[in-house]
Amino acid sequence: EPEVTQTPSHQVTQMGQEVILRCVPISNHLYFYWYRQILGQKVEFLVSFYNNEISEKSEIFDDQFSVERPDGSNFTLKIRSTKLEDSAMYFCASSAIGDTQYFGPGTRLTVL
Amino acid sequence: AQSVSQHNHHVILSEAASLELGCNYSYGGTVNLFWYVQYPGQHLQLLLKYFSGDPLVKGIKGFEAEFIKSKFSFNLRKPSVQWSDTAEYFCAVTRPSGNNRKLIWGLGTSLAVNP
């Protein structure tokens, strides 16, 4: 059964550094999402991506965040200058048209 | 703004006990409803979903959920839990229109089943 994969599983970085979280969605899916979950809080929507552009972004997704689908298979989330409050589990998801979202295992980001 | 509430944050049951986890959402229009499960060390998996039709939906591993539109609820049930049901359970909602189907999540319920 096809799966969404994410790398790395755990990323530790210093405050102010750039990080790139990588995701490989399911191959025939067209919609891509990033969510995050800060420890003890709800899973929060960050951004959705369709047809090579952002279709919606949340208030969290400010100028420090960007997404890219550089090669037709990977889907990346970049945080330009990490803050302590960016520490969270980041989940990538993908879906076919109007269908269920399938999630990757997550990347745990720790900002020191 | 849309929101999802899960009433039980931590539930402890013995094997063979019945389970009901509450979920309410605040959105007056048409919604798609989901329950996801996250087993220890694993990723989020779909347990069941409701898009339309029969409001009683059956999912994997003997779970079911009932959509009650008048109560804005989508409660999850299982008549007899097993130790392997120990996991985190998340209720989520999305609006079925447009190209963005962002999920709005409840806080999650941690279920521990004692053997």
PDB file of C-alpha atoms in Angstrom:
ATOM      1  CA  GLU A   1       0.000   0.000   0.000  1.00  0.00           C
ATOM      2  CA  PRO A   2       1.482   3.380  -0.957  1.00  0.00           C
ATOM      3  CA  GLU A   3       2.506   5.618   1.934  1.00  0.00           C
ATOM      4  CA  VAL A   4       3.512   9.174   2.570  1.00  0.00           C
ATOM      5  CA  THR A   5       7.095   9.347   3.767  1.00  0.00           C
ATOM      6  CA  GLN A   6       8.883  12.115   5.637  1.00  0.00           C
ATOM      7  CA  THR A   7      12.518  12.842   6.362  1.00  0.00           C
ATOM      8  CA  PRO A   8      14.169  13.342   8.711  1.00  0.00           C
ATOM      9  CA  SER A   9      12.250  11.745  11.536  1.00  0.00           C
ATOM     10  CA  HIS A  10      13.902  14.078  14.034  1.00  0.00           C
ATOM     11  CA  GLN A  11      15.660  17.369  13.396  1.00  0.00           C
ATOM     12  CA  VAL A  12      17.497  19.362  16.028  1.00  0.00           C
ATOM     13  CA  THR A  13      18.530  22.882  15.125  1.00  0.00           C
ATOM     14  CA  GLN A  14      19.727  26.090  16.702  1.00  0.00           C
ATOM     15  CA  MET A  15      17.435  29.075  16.889  1.00  0.00           C
ATOM     16  CA  GLY A  16      17.820  31.256  13.792  1.00  0.00           C
ATOM     17  CA  GLN A  17      18.907  28.401  11.534  1.00  0.00           C
ATOM     18  CA  GLU A  18      17.063  27.323   8.424  1.00  0.00           C
ATOM     19  CA  VAL A  19      15.490  23.888   8.244  1.00  0.00           C
ATOM     20  CA  ILE A  20      13.945  21.974   5.384  1.00  0.00           C
ATOM     21  CA  LEU A  21      11.484  19.210   6.104  1.00  0.00           C
ATOM     22  CA  ARG A  22      10.925  16.782   3.296  1.00  0.00           C
ATOM     23  CA  CYS A  23       7.909  14.754   2.287  1.00  0.00           C
ATOM     24  CA  VAL A  24       7.208  12.320  -0.518  1.00  0.00           C
ATOM     25  CA  PRO A  25       3.446  12.211  -1.064  1.00  0.00           C
ATOM     26  CA  ILE A  26       1.586   9.297  -2.585  1.00  0.00           C
ATOM     27  CA  SER A  27       2.406   9.367  -6.287  1.00  0.00           C
ATOM     28  CA  ASN A  28      -0.995   9.979  -7.884  1.00  0.00           C
ATOM     29  CA  HIS A  29      -2.173  12.490  -5.290  1.00  0.00           C
ATOM     30  CA  LEU A  30      -2.701  16.108  -6.252  1.00  0.00           C
ATOM     31  CA  TYR A  31      -3.289  17.869  -2.957  1.00  0.00           C
ATOM     32  CA  PHE A  32      -0.578  18.362  -0.375  1.00  0.00           C
ATOM     33  CA  TYR A  33      -0.693  19.665   3.151  1.00  0.00           C
ATOM     34  CA  TRP A  34       1.495  20.519   6.087  1.00  0.00           C
ATOM     35  CA  TYR A  35       0.229  20.415   9.651  1.00  0.00           C
ATOM     36  CA  ARG A  36       2.018  20.729  12.939  1.00  0.00           C
ATOM     37  CA  GLN A  37       1.371  19.696  16.508  1.00  0.00           C
ATOM     38  CA  ILE A  38       3.048  21.449  19.379  1.00  0.00           C
ATOM     39  CA  LEU A  39       3.321  19.154  22.376  1.00  0.00           C
ATOM     40  CA  GLY A  40       0.043  19.053  24.276  1.00  0.00           C
ATOM     41  CA  GLN A  41      -1.831  21.134  21.718  1.00  0.00           C
ATOM     42  CA  LYS A  42      -4.116  20.472  18.780  1.00  0.00           C
ATOM     43  CA  VAL A  43      -2.898  19.532  15.354  1.00  0.00           C
ATOM     44  CA  GLU A  44      -2.881  22.804  13.374  1.00  0.00           C
ATOM     45  CA  PHE A  45      -3.188  23.360   9.661  1.00  0.00           C
ATOM     46  CA  LEU A  46      -0.272  25.243   8.123  1.00  0.00           C
ATOM     47  CA  VAL A  47      -0.672  25.221   4.375  1.00  0.00           C
ATOM     48  CA  SER A  48      -2.296  23.443   1.460  1.00  0.00           C
ATOM     49  CA  PHE A  49      -0.802  23.149  -2.016  1.00  0.00           C
ATOM     50  CA  TYR A  50      -2.461  22.275  -5.303  1.00  0.00           C
ATOM     51  CA  ASN A  51      -1.486  22.724  -8.918  1.00  0.00           C
ATOM     52  CA  ASN A  52       1.935  24.065  -7.962  1.00  0.00           C
ATOM     53  CA  GLU A  53       0.667  26.840  -5.793  1.00  0.00           C
ATOM     54  CA  ILE A  54      -0.517  27.490  -2.280  1.00  0.00           C
ATOM     55  CA  SER A  55      -4.294  27.201  -2.076  1.00  0.00           C
ATOM     56  CA  GLU A  56      -4.605  28.271   1.545  1.00  0.00           C
ATOM     57  CA  LYS A  57      -2.329  29.116   4.434  1.00  0.00           C
ATOM     58  CA  SER A  58      -2.963  29.711   8.092  1.00  0.00           C
ATOM     59  CA  GLU A  59      -1.911  32.652  10.227  1.00  0.00           C
ATOM     60  CA  ILE A  60       0.981  30.552  11.468  1.00  0.00           C
ATOM     61  CA  PHE A  61       2.392  30.300   7.946  1.00  0.00           C
ATOM     62  CA  ASP A  62       4.131  33.654   7.865  1.00  0.00           C
ATOM     63  CA  ASP A  63       7.035  34.871   5.745  1.00  0.00           C
ATOM     64  CA  GLN A  64       9.421  32.552   7.577  1.00  0.00           C
ATOM     65  CA  PHE A  65       7.692  29.543   6.032  1.00  0.00           C
ATOM     66  CA  SER A  66       7.679  28.399   2.439  1.00  0.00           C
ATOM     67  CA  VAL A  67       6.714  25.270   0.548  1.00  0.00           C
ATOM     68  CA  GLU A  68       7.965  23.844  -2.681  1.00  0.00           C
ATOM     69  CA  ARG A  69       7.450  20.885  -4.933  1.00  0.00           C
ATOM     70  CA  PRO A  70      10.825  20.970  -6.614  1.00  0.00           C
ATOM     71  CA  ASP A  71      10.797  17.822  -8.719  1.00  0.00           C
ATOM     72  CA  GLY A  72       7.302  16.376  -8.975  1.00  0.00           C
ATOM     73  CA  SER A  73       7.803  13.917  -6.167  1.00  0.00           C
ATOM     74  CA  ASN A  74       9.097  15.772  -3.114  1.00  0.00           C
ATOM     75  CA  PHE A  75       7.122  18.347  -1.171  1.00  0.00           C
ATOM     76  CA  THR A  76       9.193  20.461   1.185  1.00  0.00           C
ATOM     77  CA  LEU A  77       8.534  22.837   4.026  1.00  0.00           C
ATOM     78  CA  LYS A  78      11.235  25.397   4.729  1.00  0.00           C
ATOM     79  CA  ILE A  79      11.516  27.472   7.848  1.00  0.00           C
ATOM     80  CA  ARG A  80      14.007  30.257   7.176  1.00  0.00           C
ATOM     81  CA  SER A  81      14.912  31.350  10.671  1.00  0.00           C
ATOM     82  CA  THR A  82      13.654  28.967  13.311  1.00  0.00           C
ATOM     83  CA  LYS A  83      12.291  30.141  16.638  1.00  0.00           C
ATOM     84  CA  LEU A  84      11.913  28.217  19.867  1.00  0.00           C
ATOM     85  CA  GLU A  85       8.159  28.149  19.345  1.00  0.00           C
ATOM     86  CA  ASP A  86       8.583  26.303  16.045  1.00  0.00           C
ATOM     87  CA  SER A  87       9.439  23.173  18.026  1.00  0.00           C
ATOM     88  CA  ALA A  88       6.693  20.723  17.123  1.00  0.00           C
ATOM     89  CA  MET A  89       5.851  17.579  15.212  1.00  0.00           C
ATOM     90  CA  TYR A  90       5.324  18.431  11.552  1.00  0.00           C
ATOM     91  CA  PHE A  91       3.046  16.212   9.501  1.00  0.00           C
ATOM     92  CA  CYS A  92       2.779  16.072   5.743  1.00  0.00           C
ATOM     93  CA  ALA A  93      -0.393  14.761   4.111  1.00  0.00           C
ATOM     94  CA  SER A  94      -1.597  14.150   0.591  1.00  0.00           C
ATOM     95  CA  SER A  95      -4.904  13.326  -1.007  1.00  0.00           C
ATOM     96  CA  ALA A  96      -6.578  12.650  -4.310  1.00  0.00           C
ATOM     97  CA  ILE A  97      -9.362  14.988  -5.435  1.00  0.00           C
ATOM     98  CA  GLY A  98     -11.855  15.565  -2.637  1.00  0.00           C
ATOM     99  CA  ASP A  99     -10.704  12.540  -0.749  1.00  0.00           C
ATOM    100  CA  THR A 100      -9.168  11.399   2.481  1.00  0.00           C
ATOM    101  CA  GLN A 101      -5.821  12.810   3.520  1.00  0.00           C
ATOM    102  CA  TYR A 102      -3.052  10.309   4.136  1.00  0.00           C
ATOM    103  CA  PHE A 103      -0.375  11.260   6.593  1.00  0.00           C
ATOM    104  CA  GLY A 104       3.318  10.692   6.879  1.00  0.00           C
ATOM    105  CA  PRO A 105       4.993   9.630  10.128  1.00  0.00           C
ATOM    106  CA  GLY A 106       5.987  13.185  11.002  1.00  0.00           C
ATOM    107  CA  THR A 107       9.210  15.058  11.642  1.00  0.00           C
ATOM    108  CA  ARG A 108       9.910  16.094  15.186  1.00  0.00           C
ATOM    109  CA  LEU A 109      11.602  19.504  15.069  1.00  0.00           C
ATOM    110  CA  THR A 110      13.457  20.646  18.149  1.00  0.00           C
ATOM    111  CA  VAL A 111      14.739  24.216  18.188  1.00  0.00           C
ATOM    112  CA  LEU A 112      17.358  24.968  20.846  1.00  0.00           C
TER     113      LEU A 112
ATOM    114  CA  ALA B   1     -14.257  30.054  13.139  1.00  0.00           C
ATOM    115  CA  GLN B   2     -14.618  26.319  12.856  1.00  0.00           C
ATOM    116  CA  SER B   3     -13.621  24.290  15.860  1.00  0.00           C
ATOM    117  CA  VAL B   4     -13.746  20.706  17.022  1.00  0.00           C
ATOM    118  CA  SER B   5     -14.164  19.600  20.622  1.00  0.00           C
ATOM    119  CA  GLN B   6     -13.340  16.225  22.009  1.00  0.00           C
ATOM    120  CA  HIS B   7     -14.768  15.791  25.452  1.00  0.00           C
ATOM    121  CA  ASN B   8     -12.559  13.088  26.845  1.00  0.00           C
ATOM    122  CA  HIS B   9      -8.849  13.758  26.896  1.00  0.00           C
ATOM    123  CA  HIS B  10      -7.741  10.634  28.745  1.00  0.00           C
ATOM    124  CA  VAL B  11      -9.723   7.425  28.929  1.00  0.00           C
ATOM    125  CA  ILE B  12      -8.696   4.251  30.706  1.00  0.00           C
ATOM    126  CA  LEU B  13     -10.664   1.068  30.112  1.00  0.00           C
ATOM    127  CA  SER B  14     -10.334  -2.617  30.739  1.00  0.00           C
ATOM    128  CA  GLU B  15     -10.433  -5.047  27.861  1.00  0.00           C
ATOM    129  CA  ALA B  16     -13.962  -5.915  26.691  1.00  0.00           C
ATOM    130  CA  ALA B  17     -15.363  -2.630  27.996  1.00  0.00           C
ATOM    131  CA  SER B  18     -17.387  -0.485  25.625  1.00  0.00           C
ATOM    132  CA  LEU B  19     -15.984   2.758  24.296  1.00  0.00           C
ATOM    133  CA  GLU B  20     -17.599   6.005  23.298  1.00  0.00           C
ATOM    134  CA  LEU B  21     -15.547   9.092  22.507  1.00  0.00           C
ATOM    135  CA  GLY B  22     -17.373  12.336  22.019  1.00  0.00           C
ATOM    136  CA  CYS B  23     -16.743  14.806  19.217  1.00  0.00           C
ATOM    137  CA  ASN B  24     -18.614  18.024  18.491  1.00  0.00           C
ATOM    138  CA  TYR B  25     -17.900  20.579  15.819  1.00  0.00           C
ATOM    139  CA  SER B  26     -18.976  24.147  15.314  1.00  0.00           C
ATOM    140  CA  TYR B  27     -19.839  24.752  11.713  1.00  0.00           C
ATOM    141  CA  GLY B  28     -23.310  25.149  10.287  1.00  0.00           C
ATOM    142  CA  GLY B  29     -22.692  24.095   6.711  1.00  0.00           C
ATOM    143  CA  THR B  30     -21.965  20.775   5.097  1.00  0.00           C
ATOM    144  CA  VAL B  31     -18.962  19.022   6.579  1.00  0.00           C
ATOM    145  CA  ASN B  32     -16.930  15.908   6.075  1.00  0.00           C
ATOM    146  CA  LEU B  33     -16.035  14.188   9.319  1.00  0.00           C
ATOM    147  CA  PHE B  34     -13.130  11.947  10.199  1.00  0.00           C
ATOM    148  CA  TRP B  35     -11.681   9.933  13.012  1.00  0.00           C
ATOM    149  CA  TYR B  36      -7.966   9.309  12.837  1.00  0.00           C
ATOM    150  CA  VAL B  37      -5.968   7.068  15.140  1.00  0.00           C
ATOM    151  CA  GLN B  38      -2.310   7.189  16.071  1.00  0.00           C
ATOM    152  CA  TYR B  39      -0.939   4.013  17.602  1.00  0.00           C
ATOM    153  CA  PRO B  40       2.222   4.341  19.703  1.00  0.00           C
ATOM    154  CA  GLY B  41       5.179   5.052  17.436  1.00  0.00           C
ATOM    155  CA  GLN B  42       3.079   5.075  14.300  1.00  0.00           C
ATOM    156  CA  HIS B  43       1.643   7.736  12.025  1.00  0.00           C
ATOM    157  CA  LEU B  44      -1.898   9.031  11.835  1.00  0.00           C
ATOM    158  CA  GLN B  45      -4.216   6.559  10.163  1.00  0.00           C
ATOM    159  CA  LEU B  46      -7.791   6.942   9.033  1.00  0.00           C
ATOM    160  CA  LEU B  47     -10.212   5.017  11.231  1.00  0.00           C
ATOM    161  CA  LEU B  48     -13.405   6.058   9.488  1.00  0.00           C
ATOM    162  CA  LYS B  49     -15.033   8.949   7.682  1.00  0.00           C
ATOM    163  CA  TYR B  50     -18.434  10.396   6.915  1.00  0.00           C
ATOM    164  CA  PHE B  51     -19.107  12.313   3.723  1.00  0.00           C
ATOM    165  CA  SER B  52     -22.825  11.696   3.119  1.00  0.00           C
ATOM    166  CA  GLY B  53     -25.513   9.017   3.259  1.00  0.00           C
ATOM    167  CA  ASP B  54     -26.048   6.650   6.167  1.00  0.00           C
ATOM    168  CA  PRO B  55     -25.094   8.595   9.306  1.00  0.00           C
ATOM    169  CA  LEU B  56     -23.837   5.430  10.968  1.00  0.00           C
ATOM    170  CA  VAL B  57     -20.458   4.661   9.483  1.00  0.00           C
ATOM    171  CA  LYS B  58     -18.304   1.657  10.109  1.00  0.00           C
ATOM    172  CA  GLY B  59     -14.556   1.780  10.102  1.00  0.00           C
ATOM    173  CA  ILE B  60     -11.644  -0.524  10.593  1.00  0.00           C
ATOM    174  CA  LYS B  61     -11.084  -2.749  13.634  1.00  0.00           C
ATOM    175  CA  GLY B  62     -14.729  -2.779  14.703  1.00  0.00           C
ATOM    176  CA  PHE B  63     -15.075   0.970  15.205  1.00  0.00           C
ATOM    177  CA  GLU B  64     -18.156   2.899  14.177  1.00  0.00           C
ATOM    178  CA  ALA B  65     -19.325   6.481  14.454  1.00  0.00           C
ATOM    179  CA  GLU B  66     -22.677   8.177  14.247  1.00  0.00           C
ATOM    180  CA  PHE B  67     -23.195  11.566  12.664  1.00  0.00           C
ATOM    181  CA  ILE B  68     -26.024  13.478  14.352  1.00  0.00           C
ATOM    182  CA  LYS B  69     -26.470  16.670  12.397  1.00  0.00           C
ATOM    183  CA  SER B  70     -28.837  18.298  14.892  1.00  0.00           C
ATOM    184  CA  LYS B  71     -26.273  17.874  17.642  1.00  0.00           C
ATOM    185  CA  PHE B  72     -23.208  18.684  15.510  1.00  0.00           C
ATOM    186  CA  SER B  73     -21.738  15.471  16.816  1.00  0.00           C
ATOM    187  CA  PHE B  74     -19.739  12.569  15.437  1.00  0.00           C
ATOM    188  CA  ASN B  75     -19.115  10.207  18.330  1.00  0.00           C
ATOM    189  CA  LEU B  76     -16.857   7.200  18.002  1.00  0.00           C
ATOM    190  CA  ARG B  77     -17.891   3.844  19.444  1.00  0.00           C
ATOM    191  CA  LYS B  78     -16.613   0.348  19.852  1.00  0.00           C
ATOM    192  CA  PRO B  79     -18.605  -2.284  21.748  1.00  0.00           C
ATOM    193  CA  SER B  80     -15.633  -4.181  23.130  1.00  0.00           C
ATOM    194  CA  VAL B  81     -12.119  -2.712  23.223  1.00  0.00           C
ATOM    195  CA  GLN B  82      -8.889  -4.654  23.087  1.00  0.00           C
ATOM    196  CA  TRP B  83      -5.459  -3.894  24.490  1.00  0.00           C
ATOM    197  CA  SER B  84      -4.308  -3.183  20.922  1.00  0.00           C
ATOM    198  CA  ASP B  85      -6.746  -0.238  20.757  1.00  0.00           C
ATOM    199  CA  THR B  86      -4.449   1.724  23.056  1.00  0.00           C
ATOM    200  CA  ALA B  87      -3.753   4.837  21.000  1.00  0.00           C
ATOM    201  CA  GLU B  88      -4.494   8.514  20.486  1.00  0.00           C
ATOM    202  CA  TYR B  89      -7.803   9.232  18.719  1.00  0.00           C
ATOM    203  CA  PHE B  90      -8.454  12.430  16.796  1.00  0.00           C
ATOM    204  CA  CYS B  91     -11.691  13.808  15.435  1.00  0.00           C
ATOM    205  CA  ALA B  92     -11.355  16.162  12.458  1.00  0.00           C
ATOM    206  CA  VAL B  93     -13.625  18.146  10.172  1.00  0.00           C
ATOM    207  CA  THR B  94     -13.285  19.616   6.721  1.00  0.00           C
ATOM    208  CA  ARG B  95     -15.532  21.584   4.415  1.00  0.00           C
ATOM    209  CA  PRO B  96     -16.196  19.641   1.206  1.00  0.00           C
ATOM    210  CA  SER B  97     -15.749  22.457  -1.299  1.00  0.00           C
ATOM    211  CA  GLY B  98     -12.983  24.073  -3.263  1.00  0.00           C
ATOM    212  CA  ASN B  99      -9.437  22.948  -3.709  1.00  0.00           C
ATOM    213  CA  ASN B 100      -8.497  23.232  -0.097  1.00  0.00           C
ATOM    214  CA  ARG B 101      -9.775  20.659   2.327  1.00  0.00           C
ATOM    215  CA  LYS B 102      -7.853  21.660   5.403  1.00  0.00           C
ATOM    216  CA  LEU B 103      -8.641  19.544   8.410  1.00  0.00           C
ATOM    217  CA  ILE B 104      -9.694  21.201  11.649  1.00  0.00           C
ATOM    218  CA  TRP B 105      -8.732  18.963  14.559  1.00  0.00           C
ATOM    219  CA  GLY B 106      -9.892  18.161  18.029  1.00  0.00           C
ATOM    220  CA  LEU B 107      -7.335  17.973  20.819  1.00  0.00           C
ATOM    221  CA  GLY B 108      -7.311  14.195  20.762  1.00  0.00           C
ATOM    222  CA  THR B 109      -8.212  11.502  23.267  1.00  0.00           C
ATOM    223  CA  SER B 110      -5.604   9.242  24.727  1.00  0.00           C
ATOM    224  CA  LEU B 111      -7.053   5.776  25.248  1.00  0.00           C
ATOM    225  CA  ALA B 112      -5.321   3.238  27.440  1.00  0.00           C
ATOM    226  CA  VAL B 113      -6.764  -0.272  27.520  1.00  0.00           C
ATOM    227  CA  ASN B 114      -5.618  -2.476  30.366  1.00  0.00           C
ATOM    228  CA  PRO B 115      -5.343  -6.196  29.641  1.00  0.00           C
TER     229      PRO B 115
END
